[in-house]
XYZ file of C-alpha atoms in Angstrom:
367
model
C 217.237 249.060 49.238
C 218.275 246.668 52.325
C 221.924 246.188 53.158
C 222.963 242.834 52.420
C 226.650 242.845 53.925
C 229.904 244.237 52.611
C 229.849 242.089 49.650
C 226.790 241.071 48.250
C 228.356 238.347 45.824
C 229.478 236.386 49.101
C 227.853 232.830 49.316
C 226.511 234.011 52.824
C 226.829 232.459 56.096
C 226.583 228.706 57.502
C 224.739 227.738 60.583
C 225.139 224.377 62.341
C 222.326 222.822 64.784
C 223.765 221.586 68.073
C 222.129 220.302 71.364
C 222.237 223.981 72.595
C 220.841 225.382 69.600
C 221.857 226.689 66.222
C 225.378 228.446 65.794
C 226.996 230.260 63.065
C 230.352 228.934 61.901
C 233.324 231.099 60.938
C 235.482 230.476 57.711
C 238.093 229.178 59.710
C 236.142 226.794 61.344
C 234.246 225.793 58.272
C 238.092 225.174 56.478
C 239.151 223.122 59.644
C 236.194 221.132 60.413
C 234.634 220.769 56.871
C 233.838 217.100 57.318
C 232.492 217.553 60.796
C 230.204 220.197 60.215
C 228.601 218.687 56.877
C 228.022 215.352 58.880
C 226.497 217.035 61.978
C 224.466 219.363 59.361
C 222.941 216.235 57.492
C 222.346 214.516 60.670
C 220.620 217.262 62.329
C 218.566 217.932 59.010
C 217.400 214.220 59.218
C 216.563 214.372 62.851
C 214.293 217.629 61.941
C 212.474 216.022 58.940
C 211.716 212.685 61.332
C 210.378 214.868 63.837
C 208.169 217.173 61.650
C 206.914 213.848 60.033
C 206.238 212.674 63.257
C 204.393 216.022 64.216
C 202.610 215.709 61.079
C 201.191 212.092 61.867
C 200.286 213.069 65.129
C 198.313 215.963 64.059
C 196.450 214.178 61.334
C 195.524 211.528 63.667
C 194.184 213.943 66.300
C 192.181 215.872 63.471
C 190.457 212.402 62.547
C 189.532 211.721 65.943
C 187.965 215.234 66.671
C 186.259 214.791 63.436
C 184.574 211.575 64.044
C 183.738 212.711 67.358
C 182.039 215.818 66.018
C 180.172 213.685 63.579
C 179.199 211.231 66.330
C 178.152 213.818 68.467
C 175.751 215.582 65.840
C 174.258 212.284 65.048
C 173.491 211.471 68.503
C 172.228 215.017 68.689
C 169.969 214.656 65.588
C 168.573 211.369 66.831
C 167.571 212.794 70.166
C 165.777 215.662 68.553
C 163.934 213.273 66.060
C 163.011 210.844 69.016
C 162.222 213.429 71.646
C 160.953 216.570 69.794
C 156.989 217.030 70.116
C 156.961 220.343 68.646
C 156.092 220.275 64.760
C 158.152 222.744 62.555
C 156.644 225.700 61.118
C 157.324 228.635 58.794
C 156.662 232.098 60.622
C 154.548 232.687 57.915
C 150.954 231.440 58.221
C 150.268 231.357 54.110
C 152.003 229.668 51.412
C 152.011 230.348 47.792
C 150.450 227.581 45.681
C 151.936 227.004 42.397
C 151.223 223.971 40.056
C 154.309 224.374 37.696
C 157.843 225.525 37.512
C 158.328 229.251 36.166
C 161.047 231.429 35.723
C 160.532 232.832 39.424
C 159.888 229.687 41.108
C 161.429 226.300 40.602
C 159.167 223.232 41.328
C 155.806 223.088 42.717
C 153.665 223.021 46.031
C 152.810 219.846 47.358
C 150.289 218.626 49.765
C 152.976 217.868 52.555
C 154.568 221.494 52.120
C 151.428 223.297 52.552
C 150.503 221.054 55.465
C 153.869 222.008 57.179
C 153.606 225.937 56.434
C 149.953 226.390 57.865
C 149.448 226.965 61.395
C 147.487 223.883 62.559
C 149.054 223.723 66.095
C 146.937 227.310 66.874
C 144.124 226.195 64.558
C 143.168 222.946 66.808
C 143.017 225.390 70.005
C 140.388 227.568 68.217
C 136.765 226.366 68.694
C 136.005 227.469 65.247
C 138.573 225.840 63.247
C 138.627 222.496 65.355
C 136.311 220.609 63.287
C 137.740 221.922 60.045
C 141.057 220.431 61.203
C 139.841 217.202 62.268
C 137.828 216.681 58.824
C 141.333 217.510 57.231
C 142.966 214.981 58.977
C 140.529 212.596 58.403
C 140.614 213.086 54.501
C 144.479 212.873 54.507
C 144.369 209.557 56.590
C 141.618 208.198 54.260
C 143.512 208.535 50.769
C 146.900 211.156 51.330
C 149.212 209.387 53.499
C 151.518 208.157 50.832
C 152.009 211.660 49.476
C 153.235 213.016 52.745
C 156.994 213.709 53.090
C 158.889 212.594 56.234
C 158.574 215.965 57.937
C 154.891 216.132 57.007
C 154.243 212.697 58.566
C 155.798 213.668 61.589
C 153.984 216.964 61.842
C 150.719 214.843 61.143
C 151.196 212.609 64.115
C 152.164 215.441 66.305
C 149.193 217.482 65.716
C 146.891 214.411 66.044
C 148.831 213.617 69.440
C 147.691 217.272 70.460
C 144.201 216.927 69.303
C 143.707 213.395 71.288
C 145.250 215.450 74.243
C 142.977 218.486 73.720
C 139.752 215.893 73.879
C 140.993 214.076 76.989
C 141.459 217.597 78.623
C 138.275 218.994 77.622
C 135.981 215.783 77.634
C 134.595 217.209 74.265
C 134.260 215.898 70.833
C 135.118 212.355 71.532
C 133.177 210.180 68.917
C 134.718 212.492 65.844
C 138.158 211.738 67.316
C 137.541 208.071 67.808
C 136.348 207.565 64.246
C 139.435 209.807 63.055
C 141.724 207.074 64.988
C 139.849 204.206 63.644
C 139.919 205.521 60.097
C 143.939 206.166 60.423
C 144.506 202.825 61.785
C 142.674 200.859 59.093
C 144.253 203.116 56.466
C 147.653 202.209 57.951
C 146.945 198.437 58.297
C 146.156 198.544 54.629
C 149.484 200.476 53.555
C 151.961 198.720 55.586
C 150.959 195.451 54.172
C 152.096 196.860 50.774
C 155.312 198.299 52.146
C 157.331 196.465 49.667
C 155.716 198.521 47.024
C 157.165 201.549 48.757
C 153.676 203.062 49.366
C 154.689 204.858 52.625
C 157.832 207.018 53.060
C 159.975 205.603 56.081
C 160.891 202.655 57.814
C 158.153 200.077 58.569
C 159.492 200.100 62.154
C 158.438 203.658 62.709
C 154.705 203.056 61.400
C 154.373 200.293 63.502
C 155.359 202.178 66.533
C 152.679 204.720 65.376
C 150.154 202.370 64.890
C 150.911 201.288 68.706
C 150.558 204.882 69.641
C 147.187 204.952 67.643
C 145.921 202.121 69.740
C 146.954 203.501 72.947
C 144.971 206.875 72.110
C 142.033 204.645 71.336
C 142.234 202.925 74.523
C 142.564 206.395 76.475
C 139.532 207.778 74.843
C 137.658 204.299 75.687
C 138.448 204.812 79.267
C 137.418 208.225 79.512
C 135.217 209.324 82.366
C 133.137 212.220 82.002
C 133.266 214.356 85.092
C 129.655 216.161 85.754
C 130.110 219.443 87.320
C 128.285 220.174 90.549
C 124.906 221.482 89.912
C 124.594 225.246 90.497
C 121.845 226.533 88.486
C 119.070 225.819 85.982
C 120.004 222.421 83.922
C 118.561 221.497 80.722
C 115.667 219.358 81.912
C 114.674 222.450 83.913
C 113.907 224.369 80.779
C 110.561 224.594 78.861
C 109.868 222.209 76.165
C 109.865 225.021 73.536
C 113.344 226.223 74.749
C 114.684 222.239 74.656
C 113.385 221.973 71.255
C 114.891 224.812 70.015
C 118.335 223.773 71.397
C 118.115 220.438 69.488
C 117.647 222.242 66.667
C 121.130 223.709 66.854
C 122.532 219.948 66.823
C 123.606 218.912 63.080
C 124.114 215.164 63.864
C 121.313 212.945 64.352
C 123.424 210.603 66.549
C 123.774 213.608 69.015
C 120.069 213.423 69.147
C 119.748 209.730 70.121
C 122.415 210.065 72.942
C 120.620 213.239 73.993
C 117.505 211.345 74.165
C 119.087 208.407 76.394
C 119.831 210.936 79.168
C 116.278 210.807 80.555
C 112.663 210.018 79.443
C 111.535 213.468 79.153
C 114.187 214.349 76.688
C 113.761 210.971 74.918
C 110.130 211.943 74.136
C 111.505 215.402 72.633
C 113.922 213.930 70.456
C 111.304 211.726 68.662
C 109.846 215.076 67.225
C 108.831 214.485 63.582
C 109.537 218.110 62.663
C 113.022 217.904 64.447
C 114.064 215.208 62.063
C 112.680 216.523 59.341
C 114.476 220.027 59.461
C 117.618 217.559 59.924
C 117.087 215.774 56.665
C 116.328 219.020 54.723
C 119.450 220.529 56.269
C 122.119 217.875 54.969
C 120.191 216.419 51.880
C 118.500 217.895 48.528
C 114.950 217.172 47.756
C 115.934 214.975 45.154
C 117.930 212.798 47.616
C 115.060 212.717 49.760
C 112.427 211.659 47.170
C 114.798 208.666 46.270
C 114.707 207.351 49.762
C 111.090 208.030 51.077
C 110.162 205.696 53.914
C 106.094 205.811 54.829
C 104.804 204.479 57.976
C 101.694 202.282 58.144
C 99.561 205.372 59.302
C 100.768 207.091 55.844
C 103.136 209.525 57.487
C 106.664 209.840 56.595
C 109.346 208.455 58.946
C 111.773 211.137 58.935
C 114.174 209.568 61.563
C 114.446 206.445 59.730
C 114.874 208.256 56.735
C 117.822 210.303 58.040
C 119.951 207.288 58.778
C 119.135 205.615 55.524
C 120.225 209.108 53.764
C 123.362 209.052 55.751
C 124.415 205.851 54.481
C 123.924 206.786 50.985
C 125.069 210.316 50.688
C 127.599 212.586 52.579
C 126.466 214.874 54.813
C 126.343 218.918 54.475
C 129.648 220.267 55.935
C 129.622 223.444 57.578
C 132.398 225.432 59.495
C 132.859 228.429 61.364
C 136.195 229.310 60.017
C 137.962 227.797 57.039
C 141.165 228.186 54.964
C 140.749 230.663 52.354
C 142.175 230.896 48.791
C 143.157 234.074 46.900
C 142.937 233.600 43.101
C 144.633 236.673 42.303
C 147.867 235.939 43.888
C 147.580 232.049 44.207
C 148.136 232.245 48.154
C 146.562 229.833 50.751
C 145.834 231.349 54.195
C 143.590 231.754 57.463
C 140.920 234.146 57.261
C 142.483 236.433 60.029
C 146.082 236.441 58.991
C 147.425 238.681 56.276
C 149.132 238.046 53.105
C 150.733 240.092 50.544
C 147.808 240.378 48.061
C 148.398 242.861 45.339
C 144.742 243.251 44.004
C 142.821 246.292 44.089
C 139.751 244.338 45.874
C 141.579 241.421 47.906
C 137.771 240.230 49.312
C 136.404 239.744 45.871
C 139.634 237.655 44.895
C 139.377 235.563 48.314
C 137.334 231.864 48.001
C 136.465 229.940 51.042
C 137.912 226.152 50.831
C 136.352 223.268 52.298
C 138.675 220.471 53.570
C 137.995 218.278 50.237
C 138.717 221.490 48.288
C 141.843 221.753 50.103
C 142.648 218.197 49.103
C 141.809 218.868 45.537
C 144.007 221.857 45.206
C 147.262 219.478 45.185
C 145.841 216.702 42.949
C 147.916 217.462 39.710
């Protein structure tokens, strides 16, 4: 038990605040100067309360100033990141679980924008096998799926599109498909921006106008591109035999490429008019029933396969074939690239894997 004093019933000691500090008053001093001590004590107590109140107000003002400064600094930093960041945000995993309804384990469902953010499209455009697949997917999204994208997905879409354009400018390849993609995107945005009062697109209309200006700049850059021909160091296409030239032409899947190739020189122009070449191209892209509906016969009684090809192209879509595509696991409902691993629990994962075309990827999220 602590020692309290000689008499634990005593009223205690009296202290008075002076200019030199706090001093203890004795009993005699208390009896003689009772009134003076009380007045000085009350005065000192009031001064102390005023000083404490003043300090509290000063601390409060400093706290508010620091808080407002932190908020403004964070806002400036966020705006700077939003305006200057060119690297899309992606998760570490290159696969995504696709669920169409809420369960006890998962709340909500997967959207197209979420899948577009989670899959590694930045690396896909650098791969020659996946480049056409990603371009076709961007084209389908620009055609009908722009209103369903979130703000982050829209930002990633434009950043990936910018990387695609930059890759085409550097490599000087695949110029025409990217021109068509930009034209389709610009036409779609023109129609959607006109209906902005109906909340068609997510985001401020000024942001979309700014993006449309970027699209026009990219189109102008692609129009002004000049292909640099390498120095002749060996055998060219025109030096090869005609049979090898025809064999190379058979590898082209677009008739417009054949037409452009025939404009290089008269010798190649003669080879590109080969009927068998256009016949194989028609049979590759279209079915026999579609070909029979659009038969075109010349005056000599021969089928005009070249004219039939362009007529069929206006009526039916081309056959799509890609070197590498996205895959979907029907057992664990995971969407992934073929060369990436996902936590599959099936005994035979290969039997549960299904290859998805770009349109199948879009249809996977139409619910």
